[in-house]
Amino acid sequence: FMNDDSSLYFAMTARAQDFKASFFMKDITYLDLDLYFDGNGDGVIGIGDDSRLFTIGATNFSWEEGKWEGKVSWISQYGDLHLCQEGWWESDTTTNGKGAATLADDTGTLTFECLIPLDSGDPEDLSAKPGDTVSARIELSQYRDKSSDLSGCLGYDVWPAGGGSFDIKSYSKLVLAVGPSFHQ
């Protein structure tokens, strides 16, 4: 994470060897990276708190047939979300910020980047300024087929294990930098 006077910047690269070998499977159908924030700084994850979601999904997985069709290719989506009720993150009416994600098939390397306004004026977004301490959680999830014939539900693996988006104790404290002042 980095910040300036108006934005928070996030960039992350994850390689298969950074996680347990079982985390990156060949049968994945999509991956999510979630950035969760205690948006109002009250120490409780509740209604209106902010999340940013990156999804990388396979474009040619046939749910009807339960198999891959041809070469696997990936699409990427970025979302601006907020907590609307216990356990449910919903897309904001207005998407503030920008984000992108990629997956390199040959190396299994994931790359995520985004810009988040520190205070967009949207009550469903993070509201902070340089010098503030913000509670944040990074969570990487993999969804995959657990059976060869798709007879069951999708598997779900999360890194880091434990805690979760509603457990404020699993969040880290992020102190926003204050830039230099120039006086004449």
Tab-separated table of C-alpha atoms in Angstrom:
chain	number	residue	atom	x	y	z
A	1	PHE	CA	0.000	0.000	0.000
A	2	MET	CA	1.033	3.625	-0.654
A	3	ASN	CA	-0.905	6.862	-0.527
A	4	ASP	CA	-0.792	10.503	-1.490
A	5	ASP	CA	-3.103	13.304	-0.322
A	6	SER	CA	-6.129	11.968	-2.204
A	7	SER	CA	-5.656	8.280	-3.073
A	8	LEU	CA	-4.632	4.913	-1.679
A	9	TYR	CA	-2.609	2.713	-4.048
A	10	PHE	CA	-2.388	-1.072	-3.799
A	11	ALA	CA	-0.214	-3.474	-5.798
A	12	MET	CA	0.434	-7.159	-5.187
A	13	THR	CA	2.040	-10.029	-7.047
A	14	ALA	CA	1.366	-13.570	-5.856
A	15	ARG	CA	3.169	-16.633	-7.155
A	16	ALA	CA	2.148	-20.257	-6.715
A	17	GLN	CA	5.208	-20.901	-4.520
A	18	ASP	CA	4.059	-18.101	-2.148
A	19	PHE	CA	1.194	-20.334	-0.992
A	20	LYS	CA	0.645	-23.978	-0.179
A	21	ALA	CA	0.970	-26.035	-3.344
A	22	SER	CA	-2.676	-27.099	-3.047
A	23	PHE	CA	-3.872	-23.501	-3.208
A	24	PHE	CA	-3.231	-23.119	-6.941
A	25	MET	CA	-4.976	-25.980	-8.695
A	26	LYS	CA	-5.261	-26.610	-12.425
A	27	ASP	CA	-9.037	-26.941	-12.155
A	28	ILE	CA	-9.797	-23.460	-10.876
A	29	THR	CA	-12.739	-21.631	-12.391
A	30	TYR	CA	-12.037	-18.248	-10.822
A	31	LEU	CA	-9.933	-16.384	-8.268
A	32	ASP	CA	-10.887	-13.416	-6.079
A	33	LEU	CA	-8.741	-10.922	-4.269
A	34	ASP	CA	-10.709	-8.873	-1.743
A	35	LEU	CA	-9.494	-5.751	0.017
A	36	TYR	CA	-11.700	-5.117	3.051
A	37	PHE	CA	-11.704	-1.835	4.990
A	38	ASP	CA	-13.277	-0.654	8.218
A	39	GLY	CA	-14.452	2.281	6.129
A	40	ASN	CA	-15.590	4.562	8.952
A	41	GLY	CA	-12.870	3.563	11.441
A	42	ASP	CA	-15.257	2.525	14.205
A	43	GLY	CA	-13.470	-0.794	14.902
A	44	VAL	CA	-16.502	-2.844	13.815
A	45	ILE	CA	-17.109	-4.402	10.403
A	46	GLY	CA	-20.674	-3.387	9.702
A	47	ILE	CA	-23.197	-1.948	7.291
A	48	GLY	CA	-21.597	0.464	4.828
A	49	ASP	CA	-17.979	-0.686	5.252
A	50	ASP	CA	-15.936	-0.807	2.046
A	51	SER	CA	-14.460	-3.626	-0.038
A	52	ARG	CA	-12.658	-3.770	-3.362
A	53	LEU	CA	-12.915	-6.998	-5.343
A	54	PHE	CA	-10.757	-8.325	-8.158
A	55	THR	CA	-12.079	-11.395	-9.968
A	56	ILE	CA	-10.107	-13.393	-12.507
A	57	GLY	CA	-12.326	-15.971	-14.191
A	58	ALA	CA	-12.015	-18.612	-16.872
A	59	THR	CA	-13.880	-17.647	-20.040
A	60	ASN	CA	-14.366	-21.108	-21.480
A	61	PHE	CA	-15.580	-23.296	-18.610
A	62	SER	CA	-18.873	-24.935	-19.560
A	63	TRP	CA	-21.066	-25.165	-16.470
A	64	GLU	CA	-23.638	-27.229	-18.390
A	65	GLU	CA	-21.063	-29.770	-19.564
A	66	GLY	CA	-18.874	-29.530	-16.461
A	67	LYS	CA	-15.655	-29.282	-18.407
A	68	TRP	CA	-13.190	-26.939	-20.098
A	69	GLU	CA	-13.773	-26.157	-23.743
A	70	GLY	CA	-10.493	-25.547	-25.557
A	71	LYS	CA	-7.617	-23.400	-24.295
A	72	VAL	CA	-8.195	-21.713	-20.944
A	73	SER	CA	-8.289	-17.930	-21.171
A	74	TRP	CA	-8.990	-15.467	-18.387
A	75	ILE	CA	-10.985	-12.279	-17.915
A	76	SER	CA	-10.535	-9.757	-15.128
A	77	GLN	CA	-13.101	-7.588	-13.319
A	78	TYR	CA	-12.767	-4.932	-10.600
A	79	GLY	CA	-15.549	-3.992	-8.213
A	80	ASP	CA	-16.324	-1.370	-5.562
A	81	LEU	CA	-18.516	-2.963	-2.883
A	82	HIS	CA	-19.997	-2.239	0.540
A	83	LEU	CA	-21.533	-4.348	3.279
A	84	CYS	CA	-25.314	-4.077	2.957
A	85	GLN	CA	-26.330	-6.737	5.472
A	86	GLU	CA	-24.577	-9.311	7.640
A	87	GLY	CA	-22.598	-11.582	5.342
A	88	TRP	CA	-23.386	-9.911	2.032
A	89	TRP	CA	-21.149	-7.484	0.098
A	90	GLU	CA	-22.994	-5.609	-2.641
A	91	SER	CA	-21.771	-3.481	-5.553
A	92	ASP	CA	-21.838	0.249	-4.923
A	93	THR	CA	-24.171	2.410	-6.978
A	94	THR	CA	-21.103	4.294	-8.242
A	95	THR	CA	-17.729	2.618	-8.795
A	96	ASN	CA	-15.007	4.853	-7.372
A	97	GLY	CA	-11.397	4.007	-8.099
A	98	LYS	CA	-9.727	1.836	-10.718
A	99	GLY	CA	-8.297	-1.651	-10.651
A	100	ALA	CA	-6.912	-4.421	-12.817
A	101	ALA	CA	-5.706	-7.982	-12.379
A	102	THR	CA	-3.840	-10.498	-14.535
A	103	LEU	CA	-2.916	-14.181	-14.355
A	104	ALA	CA	0.123	-15.467	-16.257
A	105	ASP	CA	-0.779	-19.016	-17.326
A	106	ASP	CA	2.834	-20.108	-17.788
A	107	THR	CA	3.983	-19.145	-14.265
A	108	GLY	CA	0.757	-18.988	-12.240
A	109	THR	CA	1.668	-15.407	-11.262
A	110	LEU	CA	-1.212	-13.157	-10.229
A	111	THR	CA	-0.823	-9.381	-10.367
A	112	PHE	CA	-3.289	-6.905	-8.823
A	113	GLU	CA	-3.205	-3.089	-8.878
A	114	CYS	CA	-5.700	-0.421	-7.859
A	115	LEU	CA	-6.246	3.208	-6.954
A	116	ILE	CA	-8.845	3.959	-4.255
A	117	PRO	CA	-9.925	7.517	-3.392
A	118	LEU	CA	-9.258	8.262	0.280
A	119	ASP	CA	-12.550	10.137	0.492
A	120	SER	CA	-14.745	9.982	-2.614
A	121	GLY	CA	-17.679	11.552	-0.783
A	122	ASP	CA	-19.609	8.300	-1.288
A	123	PRO	CA	-20.956	7.006	2.070
A	124	GLU	CA	-20.380	3.439	0.795
A	125	ASP	CA	-16.603	4.020	0.438
A	126	LEU	CA	-13.540	4.405	2.595
A	127	SER	CA	-13.379	7.821	4.272
A	128	ALA	CA	-9.848	8.690	5.429
A	129	LYS	CA	-7.105	11.284	5.152
A	130	PRO	CA	-3.314	11.242	5.422
A	131	GLY	CA	-2.298	10.595	9.043
A	132	ASP	CA	-5.309	8.344	9.735
A	133	THR	CA	-4.984	4.680	10.695
A	134	VAL	CA	-7.210	2.403	8.622
A	135	SER	CA	-8.032	-1.254	9.377
A	136	ALA	CA	-7.552	-3.364	6.237
A	137	ARG	CA	-7.643	-7.059	5.300
A	138	ILE	CA	-6.347	-8.745	2.133
A	139	GLU	CA	-7.989	-12.054	1.235
A	140	LEU	CA	-7.262	-14.304	-1.761
A	141	SER	CA	-9.861	-16.956	-2.638
A	142	GLN	CA	-9.818	-19.776	-5.173
A	143	TYR	CA	-12.979	-21.467	-6.408
A	144	ARG	CA	-12.625	-24.839	-8.081
A	145	ASP	CA	-14.398	-28.033	-9.004
A	146	LYS	CA	-13.756	-30.715	-6.368
A	147	SER	CA	-14.945	-33.588	-8.522
A	148	SER	CA	-13.976	-34.644	-12.013
A	149	ASP	CA	-17.626	-34.801	-13.118
A	150	LEU	CA	-18.890	-31.623	-11.343
A	151	SER	CA	-21.325	-33.783	-9.379
A	152	GLY	CA	-20.948	-31.633	-6.293
A	153	CYS	CA	-20.455	-28.046	-5.367
A	154	LEU	CA	-17.397	-25.940	-6.028
A	155	GLY	CA	-14.470	-26.090	-3.666
A	156	TYR	CA	-13.342	-22.927	-1.926
A	157	ASP	CA	-9.879	-22.154	-0.557
A	158	VAL	CA	-8.968	-18.917	1.235
A	159	TRP	CA	-5.622	-17.360	2.124
A	160	PRO	CA	-4.959	-16.424	4.835
A	161	ALA	CA	-6.976	-19.051	6.662
A	162	GLY	CA	-8.875	-17.995	9.771
A	163	GLY	CA	-10.406	-14.721	10.754
A	164	GLY	CA	-12.532	-13.629	7.871
A	165	SER	CA	-13.970	-10.387	6.618
A	166	PHE	CA	-16.173	-9.871	9.703
A	167	ASP	CA	-13.437	-10.470	12.303
A	168	ILE	CA	-11.785	-7.092	12.965
A	169	LYS	CA	-8.976	-8.934	14.810
A	170	SER	CA	-7.883	-10.392	11.443
A	171	TYR	CA	-7.365	-6.888	10.012
A	172	SER	CA	-4.037	-5.066	9.899
A	173	LYS	CA	-3.527	-1.436	10.809
A	174	LEU	CA	-2.532	0.735	7.871
A	175	VAL	CA	-1.149	4.175	8.779
A	176	LEU	CA	-1.643	6.620	5.910
A	177	ALA	CA	1.466	8.675	5.204
A	178	VAL	CA	1.469	12.442	5.494
A	179	GLY	CA	3.401	14.108	2.684
A	180	PRO	CA	5.956	16.856	3.185
A	181	SER	CA	4.763	20.444	3.558
A	182	PHE	CA	6.524	23.185	1.666
A	183	HIS	CA	6.354	26.651	3.163
A	184	GLN	CA	7.566	29.813	1.502
